[in-house]
Amino acid sequence: AHASASAGPRDTEPEEPEPAAMMAAGTQTGSALAPLLEGVDPYRHDRDKTKSLSRTEAEHAFFEALDLDRNEKLTRAELSRYPGELRELRYADGGAARLFARIDRNGDGHVAAREFRLEDAEWRALDKDADGALLLVEPPHAFQRERGLVLPGSEWPARREELVLLPPGISREDLMKEFDRDGDETLDQRELKARPDLLRVLDANGDQRVDQNEIANRLARLEDEGVRSLPDDFLGRWDLDGSGVVEPDELPEAARARLAAD
């Protein structure tokens, strides 16, 4: 992808062709783009509710991923996070300055959303069936969609196929200690009132109760998937009780020791 300023009136001389370095991630696969897009909700950009993203809608989603400070414009540093040749923008040399100058054609020091474009080669790599849109196959739970999870069959780049809001290495005993208030070795709606998302993903048979086997089966699957199935954001990963705040006892011992040292 690269950004190019909206074209003004053409002069008498032909435009200079775009250099190869402007192609950015033109031939990158979805797997290379997935880390950049992690956490972006693609469904929010599906303005026409077709369960797919047009090229323009996809560009808006990519722009959101790059716009770290949410000020609706990209600095050279933000744009350098894009895979491919645009990574060269991170270097403080003349080549990087010239590259950004070619992208920032009006010389205002940033790239606006209207200037950002996905290159043809890149769009073709993403739109595998060439139907002009990126198919979105939605996961079952809202918290998964909000964090950008898509299911197999989607054309939206993603590095994970499952997402459960649990901390790494959590055990069945940890869950029961936190939530099993009546000591009956099951978790019900009342006990998981603050974590309805856990009830939905752990309750395999849909009886609104989570038993020991359901917990064991889910945790075994998470262990196989590793951290790819767990959230990357701090609150989503460590706020086990759903309070909206990560308490010290929700962090691993090593993290608590580091915080104490600081």
PDB file of C-alpha atoms in Angstrom:
ATOM      1  CA  ALA A   1       0.000   0.000   0.000  1.00  0.00           C
ATOM      2  CA  HIS A   2       1.097   3.520  -0.453  1.00  0.00           C
ATOM      3  CA  ALA A   3      -0.370   6.933  -0.204  1.00  0.00           C
ATOM      4  CA  SER A   4      -0.446   9.353  -3.077  1.00  0.00           C
ATOM      5  CA  ALA A   5      -1.901  12.832  -2.975  1.00  0.00           C
ATOM      6  CA  SER A   6      -5.035  13.455  -5.000  1.00  0.00           C
ATOM      7  CA  ALA A   7      -3.957  14.390  -8.465  1.00  0.00           C
ATOM      8  CA  GLY A   8      -4.161  18.027  -9.417  1.00  0.00           C
ATOM      9  CA  PRO A   9      -4.299  19.465 -12.955  1.00  0.00           C
ATOM     10  CA  ARG A  10      -1.959  17.621 -15.281  1.00  0.00           C
ATOM     11  CA  ASP A  11       0.896  19.645 -16.713  1.00  0.00           C
ATOM     12  CA  THR A  12       2.389  19.187 -20.146  1.00  0.00           C
ATOM     13  CA  GLU A  13       5.010  16.690 -19.039  1.00  0.00           C
ATOM     14  CA  PRO A  14       4.119  13.075 -18.214  1.00  0.00           C
ATOM     15  CA  GLU A  15       4.172  12.077 -14.577  1.00  0.00           C
ATOM     16  CA  GLU A  16       7.250  10.295 -13.349  1.00  0.00           C
ATOM     17  CA  PRO A  17       6.456   6.609 -12.774  1.00  0.00           C
ATOM     18  CA  GLU A  18       6.204   5.464  -9.201  1.00  0.00           C
ATOM     19  CA  PRO A  19       9.450   3.929  -7.946  1.00  0.00           C
ATOM     20  CA  ALA A  20       9.492   0.315  -6.802  1.00  0.00           C
ATOM     21  CA  ALA A  21       9.901   1.438  -3.196  1.00  0.00           C
ATOM     22  CA  MET A  22       6.466   3.021  -3.382  1.00  0.00           C
ATOM     23  CA  MET A  23       4.884  -0.392  -3.869  1.00  0.00           C
ATOM     24  CA  ALA A  24       5.147  -1.127  -0.141  1.00  0.00           C
ATOM     25  CA  ALA A  25       3.576  -4.503   0.560  1.00  0.00           C
ATOM     26  CA  GLY A  26       2.265  -4.892  -2.976  1.00  0.00           C
ATOM     27  CA  THR A  27       2.999  -8.588  -3.171  1.00  0.00           C
ATOM     28  CA  GLN A  28       2.805  -9.352   0.544  1.00  0.00           C
ATOM     29  CA  THR A  29       0.482 -12.174   1.571  1.00  0.00           C
ATOM     30  CA  GLY A  30      -2.241 -11.883   4.154  1.00  0.00           C
ATOM     31  CA  SER A  31      -0.025 -13.519   6.762  1.00  0.00           C
ATOM     32  CA  ALA A  32       2.438 -10.640   6.489  1.00  0.00           C
ATOM     33  CA  LEU A  33      -0.330  -8.078   6.890  1.00  0.00           C
ATOM     34  CA  ALA A  34      -2.171  -9.836   9.725  1.00  0.00           C
ATOM     35  CA  PRO A  35       0.024  -8.493  12.574  1.00  0.00           C
ATOM     36  CA  LEU A  36      -0.561  -4.925  11.389  1.00  0.00           C
ATOM     37  CA  LEU A  37      -4.323  -5.417  11.370  1.00  0.00           C
ATOM     38  CA  GLU A  38      -4.496  -7.204  14.721  1.00  0.00           C
ATOM     39  CA  GLY A  39      -7.236  -5.630  16.839  1.00  0.00           C
ATOM     40  CA  VAL A  40      -8.880  -3.697  13.998  1.00  0.00           C
ATOM     41  CA  ASP A  41     -12.599  -4.465  13.765  1.00  0.00           C
ATOM     42  CA  PRO A  42     -13.190  -5.070  10.032  1.00  0.00           C
ATOM     43  CA  TYR A  43     -16.956  -5.389  10.541  1.00  0.00           C
ATOM     44  CA  ARG A  44     -17.130  -1.744  11.630  1.00  0.00           C
ATOM     45  CA  HIS A  45     -15.840  -0.759   8.197  1.00  0.00           C
ATOM     46  CA  ASP A  46     -18.457  -2.857   6.403  1.00  0.00           C
ATOM     47  CA  ARG A  47     -20.597   0.210   5.792  1.00  0.00           C
ATOM     48  CA  ASP A  48     -23.038  -1.485   3.415  1.00  0.00           C
ATOM     49  CA  LYS A  49     -23.407  -4.594   5.650  1.00  0.00           C
ATOM     50  CA  THR A  50     -22.514  -7.075   2.910  1.00  0.00           C
ATOM     51  CA  LYS A  51     -20.254  -9.174   5.182  1.00  0.00           C
ATOM     52  CA  SER A  52     -17.377  -8.148   2.964  1.00  0.00           C
ATOM     53  CA  LEU A  53     -15.132  -5.135   2.468  1.00  0.00           C
ATOM     54  CA  SER A  54     -14.916  -3.205  -0.758  1.00  0.00           C
ATOM     55  CA  ARG A  55     -11.518  -1.849  -1.716  1.00  0.00           C
ATOM     56  CA  THR A  56     -12.404   1.559  -0.269  1.00  0.00           C
ATOM     57  CA  GLU A  57     -13.687   0.014   2.957  1.00  0.00           C
ATOM     58  CA  ALA A  58     -10.523  -2.080   3.257  1.00  0.00           C
ATOM     59  CA  GLU A  59      -8.385   1.036   2.786  1.00  0.00           C
ATOM     60  CA  HIS A  60     -10.231   2.711   5.658  1.00  0.00           C
ATOM     61  CA  ALA A  61      -9.536  -0.301   7.879  1.00  0.00           C
ATOM     62  CA  PHE A  62      -5.845  -0.350   6.956  1.00  0.00           C
ATOM     63  CA  PHE A  63      -5.612   3.377   7.608  1.00  0.00           C
ATOM     64  CA  GLU A  64      -7.108   2.853  11.073  1.00  0.00           C
ATOM     65  CA  ALA A  65      -4.471   0.215  11.814  1.00  0.00           C
ATOM     66  CA  LEU A  66      -1.689   2.636  10.921  1.00  0.00           C
ATOM     67  CA  ASP A  67      -3.149   5.723  12.615  1.00  0.00           C
ATOM     68  CA  LEU A  68      -1.882   5.040  16.134  1.00  0.00           C
ATOM     69  CA  ASP A  69      -2.811   8.421  17.635  1.00  0.00           C
ATOM     70  CA  ARG A  70      -6.223   8.493  15.910  1.00  0.00           C
ATOM     71  CA  ASN A  71      -5.725  11.993  14.535  1.00  0.00           C
ATOM     72  CA  GLU A  72      -6.838  11.040  10.997  1.00  0.00           C
ATOM     73  CA  LYS A  73      -3.409  11.497   9.451  1.00  0.00           C
ATOM     74  CA  LEU A  74      -0.288   9.379   9.146  1.00  0.00           C
ATOM     75  CA  THR A  75       3.194  10.552  10.014  1.00  0.00           C
ATOM     76  CA  ARG A  76       6.267   9.050   8.436  1.00  0.00           C
ATOM     77  CA  ALA A  77       6.793   6.906  11.541  1.00  0.00           C
ATOM     78  CA  GLU A  78       3.232   5.563  11.458  1.00  0.00           C
ATOM     79  CA  LEU A  79       3.413   4.761   7.757  1.00  0.00           C
ATOM     80  CA  SER A  80       6.709   2.929   8.284  1.00  0.00           C
ATOM     81  CA  ARG A  81       4.829   0.204  10.190  1.00  0.00           C
ATOM     82  CA  TYR A  82       3.444  -1.098   6.906  1.00  0.00           C
ATOM     83  CA  PRO A  83       5.103  -4.334   5.686  1.00  0.00           C
ATOM     84  CA  GLY A  84       7.229  -4.121   2.582  1.00  0.00           C
ATOM     85  CA  GLU A  85       9.270  -1.304   1.137  1.00  0.00           C
ATOM     86  CA  LEU A  86       7.617   1.368   3.254  1.00  0.00           C
ATOM     87  CA  ARG A  87       9.536  -0.029   6.220  1.00  0.00           C
ATOM     88  CA  GLU A  88      12.434   1.995   4.822  1.00  0.00           C
ATOM     89  CA  LEU A  89      10.653   5.129   6.021  1.00  0.00           C
ATOM     90  CA  ARG A  90      11.865   4.381   9.551  1.00  0.00           C
ATOM     91  CA  TYR A  91      15.446   5.221   8.632  1.00  0.00           C
ATOM     92  CA  ALA A  92      16.536   8.816   9.163  1.00  0.00           C
ATOM     93  CA  ASP A  93      18.419   9.051   5.905  1.00  0.00           C
ATOM     94  CA  GLY A  94      18.029  10.850   2.643  1.00  0.00           C
ATOM     95  CA  GLY A  95      16.412   7.868   0.950  1.00  0.00           C
ATOM     96  CA  ALA A  96      13.650   7.711   3.536  1.00  0.00           C
ATOM     97  CA  ALA A  97      13.087  11.455   3.275  1.00  0.00           C
ATOM     98  CA  ARG A  98      12.854  11.288  -0.508  1.00  0.00           C
ATOM     99  CA  LEU A  99      10.468   8.327  -0.341  1.00  0.00           C
ATOM    100  CA  PHE A 100       8.120  10.105   2.030  1.00  0.00           C
ATOM    101  CA  ALA A 101       8.325  13.282  -0.071  1.00  0.00           C
ATOM    102  CA  ARG A 102       7.080  11.303  -3.057  1.00  0.00           C
ATOM    103  CA  ILE A 103       4.129  10.006  -1.032  1.00  0.00           C
ATOM    104  CA  ASP A 104       3.418  13.304   0.736  1.00  0.00           C
ATOM    105  CA  ARG A 105       3.071  15.216  -2.503  1.00  0.00           C
ATOM    106  CA  ASN A 106       1.579  18.348  -0.968  1.00  0.00           C
ATOM    107  CA  GLY A 107       4.478  18.515   1.498  1.00  0.00           C
ATOM    108  CA  ASP A 108       2.361  18.953   4.618  1.00  0.00           C
ATOM    109  CA  GLY A 109       4.232  16.284   6.566  1.00  0.00           C
ATOM    110  CA  HIS A 110       1.478  13.693   6.782  1.00  0.00           C
ATOM    111  CA  VAL A 111      -0.711  11.375   4.706  1.00  0.00           C
ATOM    112  CA  ALA A 112      -4.482  11.825   4.985  1.00  0.00           C
ATOM    113  CA  ALA A 113      -7.035   9.030   4.621  1.00  0.00           C
ATOM    114  CA  ARG A 114      -8.027  10.262   1.158  1.00  0.00           C
ATOM    115  CA  GLU A 115      -4.413   9.829   0.031  1.00  0.00           C
ATOM    116  CA  PHE A 116      -3.965   6.271   1.244  1.00  0.00           C
ATOM    117  CA  ARG A 117      -4.278   3.526  -1.373  1.00  0.00           C
ATOM    118  CA  LEU A 118      -3.878  -0.236  -1.553  1.00  0.00           C
ATOM    119  CA  GLU A 119      -1.811  -1.066  -4.609  1.00  0.00           C
ATOM    120  CA  ASP A 120      -3.339  -3.207  -7.379  1.00  0.00           C
ATOM    121  CA  ALA A 121      -0.931  -6.099  -6.786  1.00  0.00           C
ATOM    122  CA  GLU A 122      -1.673  -6.065  -3.093  1.00  0.00           C
ATOM    123  CA  TRP A 123      -5.431  -5.914  -3.586  1.00  0.00           C
ATOM    124  CA  ARG A 124      -5.256  -8.877  -5.972  1.00  0.00           C
ATOM    125  CA  ALA A 125      -3.290 -10.851  -3.378  1.00  0.00           C
ATOM    126  CA  LEU A 126      -5.987 -10.196  -0.783  1.00  0.00           C
ATOM    127  CA  ASP A 127      -9.035 -10.564  -3.037  1.00  0.00           C
ATOM    128  CA  LYS A 128      -8.272 -14.150  -3.954  1.00  0.00           C
ATOM    129  CA  ASP A 129     -11.505 -14.805  -5.831  1.00  0.00           C
ATOM    130  CA  ALA A 130     -11.251 -11.478  -7.704  1.00  0.00           C
ATOM    131  CA  ASP A 131     -14.855 -10.522  -6.939  1.00  0.00           C
ATOM    132  CA  GLY A 132     -13.957  -6.991  -5.857  1.00  0.00           C
ATOM    133  CA  ALA A 133     -14.466  -7.519  -2.123  1.00  0.00           C
ATOM    134  CA  LEU A 134     -12.814  -9.202   0.855  1.00  0.00           C
ATOM    135  CA  LEU A 135     -15.113 -11.838   2.326  1.00  0.00           C
ATOM    136  CA  LEU A 136     -15.701 -11.723   6.107  1.00  0.00           C
ATOM    137  CA  VAL A 137     -16.764 -14.904   7.889  1.00  0.00           C
ATOM    138  CA  GLU A 138     -17.930 -13.758  11.314  1.00  0.00           C
ATOM    139  CA  PRO A 139     -17.162 -15.486  14.610  1.00  0.00           C
ATOM    140  CA  PRO A 140     -20.098 -16.154  16.961  1.00  0.00           C
ATOM    141  CA  HIS A 141     -19.356 -13.664  19.737  1.00  0.00           C
ATOM    142  CA  ALA A 142     -19.390  -9.850  19.689  1.00  0.00           C
ATOM    143  CA  PHE A 143     -16.149  -9.486  21.669  1.00  0.00           C
ATOM    144  CA  GLN A 144     -14.386 -11.602  19.032  1.00  0.00           C
ATOM    145  CA  ARG A 145     -15.705  -9.501  16.167  1.00  0.00           C
ATOM    146  CA  GLU A 146     -14.747  -6.271  17.929  1.00  0.00           C
ATOM    147  CA  ARG A 147     -11.166  -7.499  18.184  1.00  0.00           C
ATOM    148  CA  GLY A 148     -11.006  -8.360  14.492  1.00  0.00           C
ATOM    149  CA  LEU A 149     -11.359 -12.137  14.614  1.00  0.00           C
ATOM    150  CA  VAL A 150     -12.480 -13.730  11.359  1.00  0.00           C
ATOM    151  CA  LEU A 151     -13.103 -17.414  10.750  1.00  0.00           C
ATOM    152  CA  PRO A 152     -11.475 -19.665   8.110  1.00  0.00           C
ATOM    153  CA  GLY A 153     -12.759 -18.810   4.662  1.00  0.00           C
ATOM    154  CA  SER A 154     -12.340 -15.074   5.169  1.00  0.00           C
ATOM    155  CA  GLU A 155     -10.146 -13.024   2.852  1.00  0.00           C
ATOM    156  CA  TRP A 156      -9.392 -10.501   5.595  1.00  0.00           C
ATOM    157  CA  PRO A 157      -5.824 -11.140   6.821  1.00  0.00           C
ATOM    158  CA  ALA A 158      -5.788 -12.729  10.285  1.00  0.00           C
ATOM    159  CA  ARG A 159      -3.214 -14.628  12.315  1.00  0.00           C
ATOM    160  CA  ARG A 160      -5.638 -16.380  14.670  1.00  0.00           C
ATOM    161  CA  GLU A 161      -8.673 -18.593  14.241  1.00  0.00           C
ATOM    162  CA  GLU A 162      -9.979 -18.343  17.800  1.00  0.00           C
ATOM    163  CA  LEU A 163     -10.045 -15.726  20.525  1.00  0.00           C
ATOM    164  CA  VAL A 164     -10.834 -16.259  24.211  1.00  0.00           C
ATOM    165  CA  LEU A 165     -10.312 -13.519  26.789  1.00  0.00           C
ATOM    166  CA  LEU A 166      -8.149 -15.442  29.230  1.00  0.00           C
ATOM    167  CA  PRO A 167      -4.618 -14.956  30.526  1.00  0.00           C
ATOM    168  CA  PRO A 168      -1.816 -17.259  29.346  1.00  0.00           C
ATOM    169  CA  GLY A 169      -1.286 -20.408  31.389  1.00  0.00           C
ATOM    170  CA  ILE A 170      -4.515 -20.201  33.362  1.00  0.00           C
ATOM    171  CA  SER A 171      -5.632 -23.481  34.932  1.00  0.00           C
ATOM    172  CA  ARG A 172      -8.984 -25.023  35.758  1.00  0.00           C
ATOM    173  CA  GLU A 173      -8.190 -24.465  39.420  1.00  0.00           C
ATOM    174  CA  ASP A 174      -7.584 -20.752  38.778  1.00  0.00           C
ATOM    175  CA  LEU A 175     -10.979 -20.372  37.128  1.00  0.00           C
ATOM    176  CA  MET A 176     -12.806 -22.211  39.879  1.00  0.00           C
ATOM    177  CA  LYS A 177     -11.052 -20.222  42.591  1.00  0.00           C
ATOM    178  CA  GLU A 178     -12.058 -16.956  40.929  1.00  0.00           C
ATOM    179  CA  PHE A 179     -15.664 -17.748  40.022  1.00  0.00           C
ATOM    180  CA  ASP A 180     -17.028 -20.833  41.824  1.00  0.00           C
ATOM    181  CA  ARG A 181     -18.668 -19.032  44.754  1.00  0.00           C
ATOM    182  CA  ASP A 182     -20.870 -21.911  45.917  1.00  0.00           C
ATOM    183  CA  GLY A 183     -18.201 -24.598  45.601  1.00  0.00           C
ATOM    184  CA  ASP A 184     -20.318 -26.935  43.449  1.00  0.00           C
ATOM    185  CA  GLU A 185     -17.549 -27.376  40.843  1.00  0.00           C
ATOM    186  CA  THR A 186     -19.652 -25.749  38.111  1.00  0.00           C
ATOM    187  CA  LEU A 187     -19.998 -22.150  36.928  1.00  0.00           C
ATOM    188  CA  ASP A 188     -23.409 -20.665  36.217  1.00  0.00           C
ATOM    189  CA  GLN A 189     -24.834 -17.404  34.879  1.00  0.00           C
ATOM    190  CA  ARG A 190     -24.833 -15.782  38.298  1.00  0.00           C
ATOM    191  CA  GLU A 191     -21.188 -16.611  38.975  1.00  0.00           C
ATOM    192  CA  LEU A 192     -20.115 -15.471  35.502  1.00  0.00           C
ATOM    193  CA  LYS A 193     -22.312 -12.354  35.487  1.00  0.00           C
ATOM    194  CA  ALA A 194     -19.243 -10.123  35.096  1.00  0.00           C
ATOM    195  CA  ARG A 195     -17.822 -12.398  32.371  1.00  0.00           C
ATOM    196  CA  PRO A 196     -20.711 -13.395  30.074  1.00  0.00           C
ATOM    197  CA  ASP A 197     -18.184 -13.886  27.286  1.00  0.00           C
ATOM    198  CA  LEU A 198     -16.617 -16.752  29.248  1.00  0.00           C
ATOM    199  CA  LEU A 199     -19.988 -18.385  29.768  1.00  0.00           C
ATOM    200  CA  ARG A 200     -20.609 -18.304  26.014  1.00  0.00           C
ATOM    201  CA  VAL A 201     -17.258 -19.760  24.992  1.00  0.00           C
ATOM    202  CA  LEU A 202     -16.954 -22.343  27.775  1.00  0.00           C
ATOM    203  CA  ASP A 203     -20.549 -23.614  27.728  1.00  0.00           C
ATOM    204  CA  ALA A 204     -20.232 -26.208  24.971  1.00  0.00           C
ATOM    205  CA  ASN A 205     -23.692 -27.780  25.365  1.00  0.00           C
ATOM    206  CA  GLY A 206     -25.586 -24.521  25.829  1.00  0.00           C
ATOM    207  CA  ASP A 207     -27.190 -25.350  29.178  1.00  0.00           C
ATOM    208  CA  GLN A 208     -26.026 -22.073  30.754  1.00  0.00           C
ATOM    209  CA  ARG A 209     -23.694 -23.931  33.092  1.00  0.00           C
ATOM    210  CA  VAL A 210     -20.001 -24.742  32.716  1.00  0.00           C
ATOM    211  CA  ASP A 211     -18.841 -28.051  34.124  1.00  0.00           C
ATOM    212  CA  GLN A 212     -15.373 -29.428  34.744  1.00  0.00           C
ATOM    213  CA  ASN A 213     -15.189 -31.295  31.430  1.00  0.00           C
ATOM    214  CA  GLU A 214     -16.161 -28.216  29.434  1.00  0.00           C
ATOM    215  CA  ILE A 215     -13.466 -26.187  31.158  1.00  0.00           C
ATOM    216  CA  ALA A 216     -10.840 -28.905  30.690  1.00  0.00           C
ATOM    217  CA  ASN A 217     -11.666 -29.330  26.990  1.00  0.00           C
ATOM    218  CA  ARG A 218     -11.505 -25.597  26.303  1.00  0.00           C
ATOM    219  CA  LEU A 219      -8.236 -25.097  28.183  1.00  0.00           C
ATOM    220  CA  ALA A 220      -6.680 -28.061  26.371  1.00  0.00           C
ATOM    221  CA  ARG A 221      -7.574 -26.460  23.051  1.00  0.00           C
ATOM    222  CA  LEU A 222      -6.170 -23.134  24.167  1.00  0.00           C
ATOM    223  CA  GLU A 223      -2.950 -24.844  25.190  1.00  0.00           C
ATOM    224  CA  ASP A 224      -2.658 -26.323  21.699  1.00  0.00           C
ATOM    225  CA  GLU A 225      -3.324 -22.932  20.078  1.00  0.00           C
ATOM    226  CA  GLY A 226      -0.981 -21.020  22.410  1.00  0.00           C
ATOM    227  CA  VAL A 227      -1.042 -17.253  22.718  1.00  0.00           C
ATOM    228  CA  ARG A 228      -2.459 -16.965  19.189  1.00  0.00           C
ATOM    229  CA  SER A 229      -5.887 -17.638  20.685  1.00  0.00           C
ATOM    230  CA  LEU A 230      -5.476 -15.085  23.480  1.00  0.00           C
ATOM    231  CA  PRO A 231      -5.905 -11.299  23.308  1.00  0.00           C
ATOM    232  CA  ASP A 232      -2.969  -8.980  22.762  1.00  0.00           C
ATOM    233  CA  ASP A 233      -4.429  -5.992  24.594  1.00  0.00           C
ATOM    234  CA  PHE A 234      -3.448  -5.688  28.255  1.00  0.00           C
ATOM    235  CA  LEU A 235      -6.953  -5.433  29.699  1.00  0.00           C
ATOM    236  CA  GLY A 236      -8.385  -8.206  27.528  1.00  0.00           C
ATOM    237  CA  ARG A 237      -5.624 -10.585  28.517  1.00  0.00           C
ATOM    238  CA  TRP A 238      -5.293 -10.000  32.252  1.00  0.00           C
ATOM    239  CA  ASP A 239      -8.621  -8.671  33.560  1.00  0.00           C
ATOM    240  CA  LEU A 240      -9.962 -12.066  34.608  1.00  0.00           C
ATOM    241  CA  ASP A 241     -12.760 -10.858  36.889  1.00  0.00           C
ATOM    242  CA  GLY A 242     -14.118  -8.378  34.311  1.00  0.00           C
ATOM    243  CA  SER A 243     -13.810  -5.395  36.634  1.00  0.00           C
ATOM    244  CA  GLY A 244     -12.296  -3.145  33.979  1.00  0.00           C
ATOM    245  CA  VAL A 245      -9.087  -2.870  36.013  1.00  0.00           C
ATOM    246  CA  VAL A 246      -6.137  -5.253  36.167  1.00  0.00           C
ATOM    247  CA  GLU A 247      -5.417  -5.883  39.840  1.00  0.00           C
ATOM    248  CA  PRO A 248      -1.916  -6.961  40.958  1.00  0.00           C
ATOM    249  CA  ASP A 249      -3.084 -10.489  41.805  1.00  0.00           C
ATOM    250  CA  GLU A 250      -4.287 -10.947  38.193  1.00  0.00           C
ATOM    251  CA  LEU A 251      -0.737 -10.560  36.897  1.00  0.00           C
ATOM    252  CA  PRO A 252       1.934 -13.287  36.892  1.00  0.00           C
ATOM    253  CA  GLU A 253       4.524 -13.161  39.666  1.00  0.00           C
ATOM    254  CA  ALA A 254       7.276 -11.937  37.353  1.00  0.00           C
ATOM    255  CA  ALA A 255       5.170  -8.974  36.234  1.00  0.00           C
ATOM    256  CA  ARG A 256       4.282  -8.079  39.824  1.00  0.00           C
ATOM    257  CA  ALA A 257       7.957  -8.149  40.782  1.00  0.00           C
ATOM    258  CA  ARG A 258       8.858  -5.876  37.876  1.00  0.00           C
ATOM    259  CA  LEU A 259       6.126  -3.404  38.780  1.00  0.00           C
ATOM    260  CA  ALA A 260       7.269  -3.398  42.407  1.00  0.00           C
ATOM    261  CA  ALA A 261      10.830  -2.723  41.313  1.00  0.00           C
ATOM    262  CA  ASP A 262       9.726   0.203  39.164  1.00  0.00           C
TER     263      ASP A 262
END
